[in-house]
Short mmCIF file of C-alpha atoms and ligand atoms in Angstrom, two decimals:
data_model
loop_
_atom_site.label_atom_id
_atom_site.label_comp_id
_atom_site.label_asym_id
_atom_site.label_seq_id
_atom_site.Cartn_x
_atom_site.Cartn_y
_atom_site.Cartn_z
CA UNK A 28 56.50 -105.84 -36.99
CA UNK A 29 58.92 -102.89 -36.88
CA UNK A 30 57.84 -100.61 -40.46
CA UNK A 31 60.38 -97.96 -41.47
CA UNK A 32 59.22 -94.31 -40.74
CA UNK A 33 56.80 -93.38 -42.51
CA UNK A 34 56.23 -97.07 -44.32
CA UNK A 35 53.00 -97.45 -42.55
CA UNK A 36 50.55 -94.83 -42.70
CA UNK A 37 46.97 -93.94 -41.85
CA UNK A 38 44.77 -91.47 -42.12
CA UNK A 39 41.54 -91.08 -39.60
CA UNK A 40 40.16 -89.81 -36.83
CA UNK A 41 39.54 -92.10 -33.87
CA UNK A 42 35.60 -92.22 -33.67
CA UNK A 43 35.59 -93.20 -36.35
CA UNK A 44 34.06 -97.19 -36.54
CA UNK A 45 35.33 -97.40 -40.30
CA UNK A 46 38.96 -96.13 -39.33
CA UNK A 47 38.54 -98.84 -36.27
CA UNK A 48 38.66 -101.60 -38.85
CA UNK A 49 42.08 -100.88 -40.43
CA UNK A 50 43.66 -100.16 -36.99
CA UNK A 51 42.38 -103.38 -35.40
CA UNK A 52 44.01 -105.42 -38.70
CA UNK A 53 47.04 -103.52 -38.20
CA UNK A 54 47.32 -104.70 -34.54
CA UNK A 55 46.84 -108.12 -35.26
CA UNK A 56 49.41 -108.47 -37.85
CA UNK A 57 51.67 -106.05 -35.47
CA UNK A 58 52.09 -103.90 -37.64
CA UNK A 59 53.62 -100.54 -36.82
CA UNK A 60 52.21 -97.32 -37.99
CA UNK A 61 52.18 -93.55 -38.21
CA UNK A 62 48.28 -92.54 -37.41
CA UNK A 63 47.31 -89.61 -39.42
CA UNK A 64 45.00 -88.22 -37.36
CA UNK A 65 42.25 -85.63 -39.26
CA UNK A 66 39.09 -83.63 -37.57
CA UNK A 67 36.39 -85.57 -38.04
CA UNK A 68 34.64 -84.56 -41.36
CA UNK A 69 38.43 -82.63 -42.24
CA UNK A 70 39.01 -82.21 -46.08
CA UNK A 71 43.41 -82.75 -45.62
CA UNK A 72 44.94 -81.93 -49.04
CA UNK A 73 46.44 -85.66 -48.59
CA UNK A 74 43.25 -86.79 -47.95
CA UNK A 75 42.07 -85.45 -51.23
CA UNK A 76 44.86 -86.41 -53.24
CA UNK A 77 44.92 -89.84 -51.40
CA UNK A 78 41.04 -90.92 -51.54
CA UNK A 79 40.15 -87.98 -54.58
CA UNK A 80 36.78 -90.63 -55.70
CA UNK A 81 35.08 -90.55 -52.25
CA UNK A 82 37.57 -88.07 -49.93
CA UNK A 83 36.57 -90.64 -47.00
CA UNK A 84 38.09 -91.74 -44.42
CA UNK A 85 40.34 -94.18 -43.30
CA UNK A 86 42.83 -94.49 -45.90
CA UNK A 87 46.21 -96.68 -45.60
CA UNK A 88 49.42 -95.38 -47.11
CA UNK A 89 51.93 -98.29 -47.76
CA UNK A 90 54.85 -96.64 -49.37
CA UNK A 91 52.83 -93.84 -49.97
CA UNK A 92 50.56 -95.76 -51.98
CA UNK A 93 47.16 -95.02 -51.16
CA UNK A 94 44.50 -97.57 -50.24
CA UNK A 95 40.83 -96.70 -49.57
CA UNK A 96 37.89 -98.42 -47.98
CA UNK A 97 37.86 -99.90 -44.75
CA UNK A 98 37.23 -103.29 -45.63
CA UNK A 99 39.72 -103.22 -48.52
CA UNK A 100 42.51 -101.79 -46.63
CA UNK A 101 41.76 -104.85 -44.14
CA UNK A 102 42.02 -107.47 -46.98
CA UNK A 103 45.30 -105.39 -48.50
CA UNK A 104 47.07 -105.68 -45.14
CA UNK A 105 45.73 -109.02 -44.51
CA UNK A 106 47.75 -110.29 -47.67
CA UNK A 107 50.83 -107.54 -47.40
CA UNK A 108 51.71 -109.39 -43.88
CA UNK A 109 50.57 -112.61 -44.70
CA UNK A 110 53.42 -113.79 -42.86
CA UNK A 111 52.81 -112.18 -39.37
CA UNK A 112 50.42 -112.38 -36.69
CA UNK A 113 47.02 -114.29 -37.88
CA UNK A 114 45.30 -114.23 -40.56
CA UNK A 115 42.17 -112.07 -40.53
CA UNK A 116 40.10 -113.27 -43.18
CA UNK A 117 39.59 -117.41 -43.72
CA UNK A 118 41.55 -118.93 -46.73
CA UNK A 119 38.38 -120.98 -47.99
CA UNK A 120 37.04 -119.00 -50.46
CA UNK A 121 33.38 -119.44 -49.33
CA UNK A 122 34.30 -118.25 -45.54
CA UNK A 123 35.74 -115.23 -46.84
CA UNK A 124 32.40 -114.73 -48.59
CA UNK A 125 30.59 -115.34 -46.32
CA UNK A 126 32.52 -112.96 -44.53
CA UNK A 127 32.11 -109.89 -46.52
CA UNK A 128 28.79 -110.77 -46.76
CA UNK A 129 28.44 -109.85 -43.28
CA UNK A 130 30.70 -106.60 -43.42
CA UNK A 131 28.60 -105.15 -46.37
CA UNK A 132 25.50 -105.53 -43.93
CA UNK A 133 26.82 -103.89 -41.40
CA UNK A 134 27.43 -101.06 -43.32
CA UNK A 135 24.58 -101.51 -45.61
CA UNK A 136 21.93 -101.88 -43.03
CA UNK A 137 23.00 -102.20 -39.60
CA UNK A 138 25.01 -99.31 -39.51
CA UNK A 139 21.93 -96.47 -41.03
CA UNK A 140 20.02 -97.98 -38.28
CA UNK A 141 22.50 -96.48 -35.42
CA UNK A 142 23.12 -93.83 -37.06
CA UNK A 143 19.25 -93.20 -37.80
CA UNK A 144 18.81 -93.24 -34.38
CA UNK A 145 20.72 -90.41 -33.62
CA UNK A 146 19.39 -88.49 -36.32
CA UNK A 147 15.38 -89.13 -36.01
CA UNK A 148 13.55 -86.15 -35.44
CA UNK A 149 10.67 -87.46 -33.86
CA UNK A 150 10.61 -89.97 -30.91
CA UNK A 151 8.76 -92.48 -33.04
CA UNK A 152 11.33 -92.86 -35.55
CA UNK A 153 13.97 -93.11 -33.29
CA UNK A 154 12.24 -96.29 -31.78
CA UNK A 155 11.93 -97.79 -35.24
CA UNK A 156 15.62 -97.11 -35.74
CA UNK A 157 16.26 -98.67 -32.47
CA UNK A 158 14.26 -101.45 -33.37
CA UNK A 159 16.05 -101.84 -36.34
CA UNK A 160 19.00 -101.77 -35.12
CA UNK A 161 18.24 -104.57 -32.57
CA UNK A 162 16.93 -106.67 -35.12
CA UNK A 163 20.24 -106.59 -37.09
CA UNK A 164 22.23 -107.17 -33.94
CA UNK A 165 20.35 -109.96 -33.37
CA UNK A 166 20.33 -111.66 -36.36
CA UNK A 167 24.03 -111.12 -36.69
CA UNK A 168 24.50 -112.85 -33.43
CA UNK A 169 22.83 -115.88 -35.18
CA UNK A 170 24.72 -115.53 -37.78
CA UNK A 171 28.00 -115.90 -35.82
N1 GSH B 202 32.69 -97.13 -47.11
C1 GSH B 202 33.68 -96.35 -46.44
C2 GSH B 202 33.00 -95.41 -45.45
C3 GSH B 202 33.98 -94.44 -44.82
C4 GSH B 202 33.27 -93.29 -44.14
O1 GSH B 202 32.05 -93.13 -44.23
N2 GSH B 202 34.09 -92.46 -43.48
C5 GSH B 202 33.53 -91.30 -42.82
C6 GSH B 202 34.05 -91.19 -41.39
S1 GSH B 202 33.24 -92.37 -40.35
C7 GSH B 202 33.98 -90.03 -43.54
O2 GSH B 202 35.09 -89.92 -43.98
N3 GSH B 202 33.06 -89.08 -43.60
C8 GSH B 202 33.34 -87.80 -44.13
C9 GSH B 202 32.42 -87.46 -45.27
O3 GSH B 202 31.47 -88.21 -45.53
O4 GSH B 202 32.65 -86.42 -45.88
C10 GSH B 202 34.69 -97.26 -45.75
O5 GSH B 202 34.30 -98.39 -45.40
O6 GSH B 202 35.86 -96.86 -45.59
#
């Protein structure tokens, strides 16, 4: 869906898994946008001004109104283009719990687990992390 300039934007870097969420939702509803790209770990004074509580990454500007958090800016664009491309998160209210049940996991647990085992310091802790992180993949597979 064509956006004016400058409708549509987002700031992020592209490693960035949380910044991967809003772009994905964008593509699916086709919508058109201006990537704000940012170093990784960058402090942008529209960064600051746009996300001042956590000064995180991604953060959607519709209109220059800001929107933070990955999995709100999915549900905000989900419902701003309800009417094109599909819809991302089910309409039965207990789906869409069930849902974001499974997105704060990943980030609550699954997530630390990757990330833990880049950061262990010792090669026993990284195999726990790994471990971990298996675990969660595979019990997410169940779950889906
Ligand atoms: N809960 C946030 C997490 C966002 C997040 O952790 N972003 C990272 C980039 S992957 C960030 O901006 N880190 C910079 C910092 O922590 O200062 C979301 O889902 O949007």
């Amino acid at each position: 869906m064509a956006a004016a300039a400058g409708e549509v934007r987002l700031i992020g870097a592209w490693p960035s898994p949380y910044v991967l969420r809003p772009r994905v939702a964008l593509n699916l509803k086709g919508v058109e946008y201006e990537f704000l790209e940012v170093k990784f770990g960058e402090k942008s004074e529209l960064l600051l001004r746009s996300n001042p509580v956590y000064k995180k990454i991604p953060v959607l500007l519709h209109h220059d109104k800001p929107v933070c958090e990955s999995m709100i800016i999915v549900e905000y664009v989900d419902g701003a283009w309800a009417n094109s491309g599909q819809a991302i998160l089910p309409a039965d209210p207990y789906e869409r719990a069930l849902h974001r049940f499974w997105a704060v996991y990943i980030d609550d647990k699954w997530f630390p687990s990757m990330v833990g085992i880049g950061k262990a310091e010792t090669e026993e802790a990284k195999a726990e992390s790994a471990e971990q992180a298996r675990a969660g993949l595979k019990l997410l597979e169940e779950a889906f």
